PDB file of C-alpha atoms in Angstrom:
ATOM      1  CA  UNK A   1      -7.722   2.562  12.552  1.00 56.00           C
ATOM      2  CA  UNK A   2      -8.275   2.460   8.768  1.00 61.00           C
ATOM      3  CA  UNK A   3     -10.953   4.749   6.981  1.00 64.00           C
ATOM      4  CA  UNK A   4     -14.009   3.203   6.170  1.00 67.00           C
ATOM      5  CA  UNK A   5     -14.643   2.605   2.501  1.00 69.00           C
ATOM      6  CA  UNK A   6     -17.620   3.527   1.191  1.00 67.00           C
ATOM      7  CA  UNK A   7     -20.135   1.879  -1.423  1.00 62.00           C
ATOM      8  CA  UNK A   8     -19.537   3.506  -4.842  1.00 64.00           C
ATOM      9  CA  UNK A   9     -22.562   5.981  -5.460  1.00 61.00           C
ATOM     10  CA  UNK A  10     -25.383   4.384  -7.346  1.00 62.00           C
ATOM     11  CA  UNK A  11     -25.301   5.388 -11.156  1.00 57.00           C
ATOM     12  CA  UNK A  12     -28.161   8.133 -11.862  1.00 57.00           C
ATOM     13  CA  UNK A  13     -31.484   6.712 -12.779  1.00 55.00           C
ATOM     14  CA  UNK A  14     -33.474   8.529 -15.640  1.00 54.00           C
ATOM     15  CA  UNK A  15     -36.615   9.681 -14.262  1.00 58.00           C
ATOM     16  CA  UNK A  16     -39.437   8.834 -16.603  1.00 61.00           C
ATOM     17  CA  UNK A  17     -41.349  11.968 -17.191  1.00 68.00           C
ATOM     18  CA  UNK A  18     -44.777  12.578 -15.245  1.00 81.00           C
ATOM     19  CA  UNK A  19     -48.014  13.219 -17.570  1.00 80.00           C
ATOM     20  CA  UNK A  20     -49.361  16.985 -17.171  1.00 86.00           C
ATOM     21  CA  UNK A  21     -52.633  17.651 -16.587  1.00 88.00           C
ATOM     22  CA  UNK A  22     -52.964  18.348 -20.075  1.00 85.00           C
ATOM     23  CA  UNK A  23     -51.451  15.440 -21.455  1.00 86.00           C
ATOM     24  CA  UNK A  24     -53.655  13.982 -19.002  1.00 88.00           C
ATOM     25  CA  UNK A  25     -57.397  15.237 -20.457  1.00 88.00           C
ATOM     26  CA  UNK A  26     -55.839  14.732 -23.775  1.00 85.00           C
ATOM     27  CA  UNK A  27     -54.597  11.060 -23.468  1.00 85.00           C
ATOM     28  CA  UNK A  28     -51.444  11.432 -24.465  1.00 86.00           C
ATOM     29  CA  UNK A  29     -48.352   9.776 -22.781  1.00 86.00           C
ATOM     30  CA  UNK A  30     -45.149  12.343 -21.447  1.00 87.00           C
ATOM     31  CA  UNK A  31     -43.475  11.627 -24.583  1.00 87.00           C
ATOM     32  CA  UNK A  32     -46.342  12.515 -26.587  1.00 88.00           C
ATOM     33  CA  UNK A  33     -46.464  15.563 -24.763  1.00 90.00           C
ATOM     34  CA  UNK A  34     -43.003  16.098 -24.486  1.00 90.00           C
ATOM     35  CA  UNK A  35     -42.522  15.527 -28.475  1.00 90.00           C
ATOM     36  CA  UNK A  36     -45.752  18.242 -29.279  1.00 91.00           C
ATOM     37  CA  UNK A  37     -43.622  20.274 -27.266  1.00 92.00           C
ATOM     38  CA  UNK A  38     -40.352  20.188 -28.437  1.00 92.00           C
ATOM     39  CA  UNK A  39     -42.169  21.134 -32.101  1.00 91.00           C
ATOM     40  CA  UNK A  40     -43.753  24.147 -30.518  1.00 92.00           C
ATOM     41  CA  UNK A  41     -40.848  25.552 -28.949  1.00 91.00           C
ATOM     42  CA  UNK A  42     -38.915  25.268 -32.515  1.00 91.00           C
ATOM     43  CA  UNK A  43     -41.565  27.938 -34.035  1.00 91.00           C
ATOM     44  CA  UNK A  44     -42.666  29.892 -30.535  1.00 89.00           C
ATOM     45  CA  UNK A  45     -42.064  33.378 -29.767  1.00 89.00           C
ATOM     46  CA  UNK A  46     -42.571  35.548 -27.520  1.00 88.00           C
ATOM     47  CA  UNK A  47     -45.513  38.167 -27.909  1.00 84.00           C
ATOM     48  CA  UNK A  48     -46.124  40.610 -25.582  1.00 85.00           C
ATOM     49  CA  UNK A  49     -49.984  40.421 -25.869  1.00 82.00           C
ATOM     50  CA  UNK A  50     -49.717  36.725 -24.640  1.00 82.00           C
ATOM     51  CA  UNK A  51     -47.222  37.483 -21.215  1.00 79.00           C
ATOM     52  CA  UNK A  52     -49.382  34.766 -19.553  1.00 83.00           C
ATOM     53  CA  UNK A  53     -48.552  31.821 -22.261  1.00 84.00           C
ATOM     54  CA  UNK A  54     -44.946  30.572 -20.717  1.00 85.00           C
ATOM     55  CA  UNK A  55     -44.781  27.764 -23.623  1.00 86.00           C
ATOM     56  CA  UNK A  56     -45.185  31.273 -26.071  1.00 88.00           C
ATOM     57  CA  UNK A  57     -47.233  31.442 -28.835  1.00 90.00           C
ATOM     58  CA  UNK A  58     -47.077  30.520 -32.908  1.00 93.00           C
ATOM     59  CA  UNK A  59     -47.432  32.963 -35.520  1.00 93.00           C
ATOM     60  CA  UNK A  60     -50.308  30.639 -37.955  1.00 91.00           C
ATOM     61  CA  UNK A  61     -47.736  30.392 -40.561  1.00 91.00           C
ATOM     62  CA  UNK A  62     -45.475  27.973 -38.167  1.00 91.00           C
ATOM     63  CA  UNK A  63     -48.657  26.157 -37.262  1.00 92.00           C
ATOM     64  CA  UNK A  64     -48.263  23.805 -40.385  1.00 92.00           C
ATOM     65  CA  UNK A  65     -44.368  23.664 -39.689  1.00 92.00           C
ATOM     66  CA  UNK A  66     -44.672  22.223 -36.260  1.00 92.00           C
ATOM     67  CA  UNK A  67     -47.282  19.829 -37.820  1.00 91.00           C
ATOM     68  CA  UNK A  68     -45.087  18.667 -40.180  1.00 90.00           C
ATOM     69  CA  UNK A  69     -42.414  18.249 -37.921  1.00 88.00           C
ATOM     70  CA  UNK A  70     -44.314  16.190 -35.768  1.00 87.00           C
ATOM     71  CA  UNK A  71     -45.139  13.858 -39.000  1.00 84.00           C
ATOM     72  CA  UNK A  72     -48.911  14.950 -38.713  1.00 86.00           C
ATOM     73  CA  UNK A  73     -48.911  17.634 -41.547  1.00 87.00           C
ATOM     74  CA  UNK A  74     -52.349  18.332 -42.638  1.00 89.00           C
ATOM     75  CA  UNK A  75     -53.874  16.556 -45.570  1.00 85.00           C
ATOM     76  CA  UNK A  76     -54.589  19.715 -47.707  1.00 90.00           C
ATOM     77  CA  UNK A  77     -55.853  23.345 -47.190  1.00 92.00           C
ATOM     78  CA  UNK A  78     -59.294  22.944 -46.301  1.00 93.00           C
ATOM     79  CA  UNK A  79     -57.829  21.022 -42.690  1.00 91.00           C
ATOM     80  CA  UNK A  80     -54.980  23.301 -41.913  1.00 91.00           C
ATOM     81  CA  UNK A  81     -57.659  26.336 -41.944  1.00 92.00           C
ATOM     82  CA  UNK A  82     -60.039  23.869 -40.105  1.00 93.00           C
ATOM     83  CA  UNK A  83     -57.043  23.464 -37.683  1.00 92.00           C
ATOM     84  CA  UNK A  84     -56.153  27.329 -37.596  1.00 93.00           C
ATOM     85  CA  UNK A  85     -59.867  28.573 -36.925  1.00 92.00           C
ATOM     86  CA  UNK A  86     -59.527  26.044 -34.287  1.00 91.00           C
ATOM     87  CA  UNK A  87     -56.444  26.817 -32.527  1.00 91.00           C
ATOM     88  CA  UNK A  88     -57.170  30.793 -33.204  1.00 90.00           C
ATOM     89  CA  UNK A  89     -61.014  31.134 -32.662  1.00 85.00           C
ATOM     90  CA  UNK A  90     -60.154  34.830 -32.002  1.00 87.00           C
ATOM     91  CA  UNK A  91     -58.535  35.395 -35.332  1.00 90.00           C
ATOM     92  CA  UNK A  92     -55.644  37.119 -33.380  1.00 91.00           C
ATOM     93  CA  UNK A  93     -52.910  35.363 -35.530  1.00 91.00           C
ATOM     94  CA  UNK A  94     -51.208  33.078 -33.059  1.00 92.00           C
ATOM     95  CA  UNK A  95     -51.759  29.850 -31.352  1.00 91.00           C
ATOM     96  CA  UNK A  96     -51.124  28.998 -27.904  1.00 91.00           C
ATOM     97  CA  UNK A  97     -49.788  25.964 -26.517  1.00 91.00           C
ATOM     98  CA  UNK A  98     -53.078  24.475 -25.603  1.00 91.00           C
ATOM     99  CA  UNK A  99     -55.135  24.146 -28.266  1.00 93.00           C
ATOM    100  CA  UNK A 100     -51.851  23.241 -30.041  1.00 93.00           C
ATOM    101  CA  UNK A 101     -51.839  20.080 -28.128  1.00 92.00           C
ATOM    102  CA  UNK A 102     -54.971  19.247 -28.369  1.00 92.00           C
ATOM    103  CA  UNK A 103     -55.146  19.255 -31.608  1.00 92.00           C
ATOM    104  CA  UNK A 104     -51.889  17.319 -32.270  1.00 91.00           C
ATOM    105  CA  UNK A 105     -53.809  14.956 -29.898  1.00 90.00           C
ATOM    106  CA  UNK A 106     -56.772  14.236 -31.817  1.00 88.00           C
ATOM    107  CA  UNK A 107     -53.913  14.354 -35.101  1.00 87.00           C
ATOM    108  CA  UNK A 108     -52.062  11.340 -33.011  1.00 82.00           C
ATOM    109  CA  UNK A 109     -55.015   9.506 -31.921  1.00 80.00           C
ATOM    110  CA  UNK A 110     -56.922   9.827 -35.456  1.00 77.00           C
ATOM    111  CA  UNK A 111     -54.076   8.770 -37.528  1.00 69.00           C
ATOM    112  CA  UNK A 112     -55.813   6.026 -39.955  1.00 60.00           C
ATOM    113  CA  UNK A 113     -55.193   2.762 -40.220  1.00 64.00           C
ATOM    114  CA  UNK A 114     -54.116   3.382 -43.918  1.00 65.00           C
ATOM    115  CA  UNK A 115     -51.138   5.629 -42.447  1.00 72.00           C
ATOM    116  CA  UNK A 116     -49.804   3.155 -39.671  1.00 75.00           C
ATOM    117  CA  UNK A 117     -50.102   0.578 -42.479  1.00 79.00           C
ATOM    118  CA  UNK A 118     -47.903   2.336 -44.509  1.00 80.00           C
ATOM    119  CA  UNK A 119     -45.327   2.890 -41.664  1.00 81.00           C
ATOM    120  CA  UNK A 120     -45.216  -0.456 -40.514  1.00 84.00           C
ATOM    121  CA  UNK A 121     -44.171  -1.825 -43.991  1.00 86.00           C
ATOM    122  CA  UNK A 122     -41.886   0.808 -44.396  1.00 86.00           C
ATOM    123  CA  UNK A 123     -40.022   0.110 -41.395  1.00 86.00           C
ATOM    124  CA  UNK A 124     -40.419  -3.790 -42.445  1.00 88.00           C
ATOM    125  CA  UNK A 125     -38.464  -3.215 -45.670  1.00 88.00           C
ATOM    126  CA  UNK A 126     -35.753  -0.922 -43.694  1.00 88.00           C
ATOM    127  CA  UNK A 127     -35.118  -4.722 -42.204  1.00 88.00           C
ATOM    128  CA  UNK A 128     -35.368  -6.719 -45.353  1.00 88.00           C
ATOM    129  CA  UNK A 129     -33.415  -4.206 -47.104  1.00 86.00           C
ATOM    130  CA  UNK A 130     -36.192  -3.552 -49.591  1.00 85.00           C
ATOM    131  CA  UNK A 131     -37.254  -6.504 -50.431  1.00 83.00           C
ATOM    132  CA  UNK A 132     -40.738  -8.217 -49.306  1.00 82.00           C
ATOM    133  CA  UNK A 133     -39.484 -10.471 -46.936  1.00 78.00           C
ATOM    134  CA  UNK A 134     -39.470 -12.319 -44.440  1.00 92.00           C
ATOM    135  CA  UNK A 135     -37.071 -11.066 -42.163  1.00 91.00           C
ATOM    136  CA  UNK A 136     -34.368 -13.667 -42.268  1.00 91.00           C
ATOM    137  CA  UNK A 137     -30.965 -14.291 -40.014  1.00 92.00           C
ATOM    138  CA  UNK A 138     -29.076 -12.501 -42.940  1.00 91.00           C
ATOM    139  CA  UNK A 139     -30.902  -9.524 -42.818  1.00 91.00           C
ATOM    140  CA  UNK A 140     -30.827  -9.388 -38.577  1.00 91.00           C
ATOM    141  CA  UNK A 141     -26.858 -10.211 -38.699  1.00 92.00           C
ATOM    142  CA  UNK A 142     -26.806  -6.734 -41.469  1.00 91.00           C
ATOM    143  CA  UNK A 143     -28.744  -5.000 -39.308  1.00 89.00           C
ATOM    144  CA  UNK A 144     -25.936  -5.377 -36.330  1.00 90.00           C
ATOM    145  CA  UNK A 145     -22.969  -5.337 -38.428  1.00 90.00           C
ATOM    146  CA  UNK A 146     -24.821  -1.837 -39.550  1.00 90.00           C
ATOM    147  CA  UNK A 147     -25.214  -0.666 -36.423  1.00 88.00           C
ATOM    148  CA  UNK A 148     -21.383  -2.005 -35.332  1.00 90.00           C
ATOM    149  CA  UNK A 149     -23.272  -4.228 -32.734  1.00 89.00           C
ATOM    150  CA  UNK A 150     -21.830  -7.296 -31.518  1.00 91.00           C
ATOM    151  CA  UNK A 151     -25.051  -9.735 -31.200  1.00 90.00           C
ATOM    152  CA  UNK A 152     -24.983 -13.389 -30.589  1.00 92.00           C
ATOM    153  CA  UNK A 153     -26.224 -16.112 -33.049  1.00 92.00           C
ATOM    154  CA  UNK A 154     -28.687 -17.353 -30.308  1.00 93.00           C
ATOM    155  CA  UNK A 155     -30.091 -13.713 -29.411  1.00 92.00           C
ATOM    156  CA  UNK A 156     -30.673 -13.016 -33.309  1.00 91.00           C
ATOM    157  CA  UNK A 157     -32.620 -16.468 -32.729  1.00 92.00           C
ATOM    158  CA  UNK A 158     -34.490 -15.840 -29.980  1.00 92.00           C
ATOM    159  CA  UNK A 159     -36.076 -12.632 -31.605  1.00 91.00           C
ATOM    160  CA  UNK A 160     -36.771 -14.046 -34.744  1.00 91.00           C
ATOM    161  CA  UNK A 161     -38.803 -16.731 -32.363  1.00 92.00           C
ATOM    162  CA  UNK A 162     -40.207 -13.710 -30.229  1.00 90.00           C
ATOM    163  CA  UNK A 163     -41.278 -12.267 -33.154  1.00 90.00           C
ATOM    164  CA  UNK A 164     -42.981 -15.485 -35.307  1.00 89.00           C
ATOM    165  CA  UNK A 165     -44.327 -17.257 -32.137  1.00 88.00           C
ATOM    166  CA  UNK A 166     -42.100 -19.854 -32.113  1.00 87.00           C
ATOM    167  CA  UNK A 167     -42.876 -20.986 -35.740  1.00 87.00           C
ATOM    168  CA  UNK A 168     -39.097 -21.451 -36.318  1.00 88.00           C
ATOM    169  CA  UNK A 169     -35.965 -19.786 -37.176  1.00 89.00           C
ATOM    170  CA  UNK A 170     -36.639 -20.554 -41.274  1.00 90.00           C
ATOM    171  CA  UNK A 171     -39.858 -19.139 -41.473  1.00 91.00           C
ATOM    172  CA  UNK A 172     -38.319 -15.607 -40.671  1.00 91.00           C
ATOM    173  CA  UNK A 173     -40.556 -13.031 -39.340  1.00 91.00           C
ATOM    174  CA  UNK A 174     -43.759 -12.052 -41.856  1.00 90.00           C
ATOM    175  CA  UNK A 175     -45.427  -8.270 -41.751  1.00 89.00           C
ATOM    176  CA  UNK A 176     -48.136  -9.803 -39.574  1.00 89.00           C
ATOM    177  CA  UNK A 177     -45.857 -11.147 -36.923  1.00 90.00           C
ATOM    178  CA  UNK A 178     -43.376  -7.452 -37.272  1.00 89.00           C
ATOM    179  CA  UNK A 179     -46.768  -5.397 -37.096  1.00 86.00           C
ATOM    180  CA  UNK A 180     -47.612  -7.339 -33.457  1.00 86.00           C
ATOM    181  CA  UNK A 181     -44.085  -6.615 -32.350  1.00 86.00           C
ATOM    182  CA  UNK A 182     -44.153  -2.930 -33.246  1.00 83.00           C
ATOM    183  CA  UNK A 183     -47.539  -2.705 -30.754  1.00 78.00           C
ATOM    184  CA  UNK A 184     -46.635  -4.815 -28.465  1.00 80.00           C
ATOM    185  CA  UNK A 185     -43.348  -2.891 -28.209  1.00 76.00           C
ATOM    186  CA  UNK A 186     -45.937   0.444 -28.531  1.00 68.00           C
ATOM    187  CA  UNK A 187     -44.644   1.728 -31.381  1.00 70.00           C
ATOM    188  CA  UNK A 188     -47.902   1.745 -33.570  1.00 65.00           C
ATOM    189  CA  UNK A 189     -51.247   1.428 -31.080  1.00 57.00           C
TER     190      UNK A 189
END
């Protein structure tokens, strides 16, 4: 009698990350979290007054680092010591991972409509290759050959529709219609 063949073993799945409880009170997504994180851990050490913090703590002077790195940096002096006297009520010279988040929280959520303005048009010129637009065929069919990406004619179609409403292949995709894709999509919120 022959052996039995079995099924081939399902690929992996990529488990979407859970939300912490901080994340959670500070209504961030995992990513969020998991992004605020990744910048703490680049300027964290290890201080043996703070045994308890598992994340580690920041010297202040990496506080504006991580910030930056995140692409919140503060606006000027007078909100980085605003964020420091915050973060380090005790004046002890580090910052724990808490208030760190929390903070890049309010940073994410606060973020004016000025600055996601001036995102959303930058990433709209990274598509028309500088110019003002709209975003055309040509510049969707550069995009792919950039990215060595083998996209059919019809697909390149179908977004440009996606993206305008249906208003027609010609009319190209405006800032208006790109900005609605980018939230939709939950790039910008």
């Amino acid at each position: 009698m022959p052996a039995k063949r079995r099924p081939p073993a399902p690929a992996p799945q990529e488990k979407k990350a859970r939300q912490s409880r901080l994340a959670k009170e500070n209504n961030i997504s995992a990513e969020e979290e998991a992004e605020i994180k990744e910048a703490f851990h680049l300027f964290a050490v290890q201080e043996e007054g703070y045994a308890n913090e598992k994340e580690g703590v920041i010297p202040l002077q990496g506080v504006r680092r991580a910030l930056i790195a995140l692409g919140l940096p503060p606006k000027n002096q007078d909100e980085l010591a605003k964020i420091i006297e915050t973060i380090d009520p005790t004046e002890s010279g580090f910052a724990t991972y808490a208030p760190f988040l929390t903070i890049c929280a309010l940073k994410l959520k606060s973020r004016d409509s000025d600055d996601i303005s001036n995102e959303i048009k930058t990433a709209y010129r990274l598509f028309t290759g500088g110019g003002e637009g709209p975003i055309t065929m040509a510049h969707l069919r550069r995009i792919a050959r950039d990215l060595r990406e083998e996209v059919p004619e019809q697909t390149l179609k179908d977004m440009i529709l996606e993206a305008n409403g249906g208003g027609g292949v010609n009319r190209g995709v405006g800032v208006q219609d790109f900005e609605g894709v980018m939230r939709r999509a939950g790039v910008f919120s």
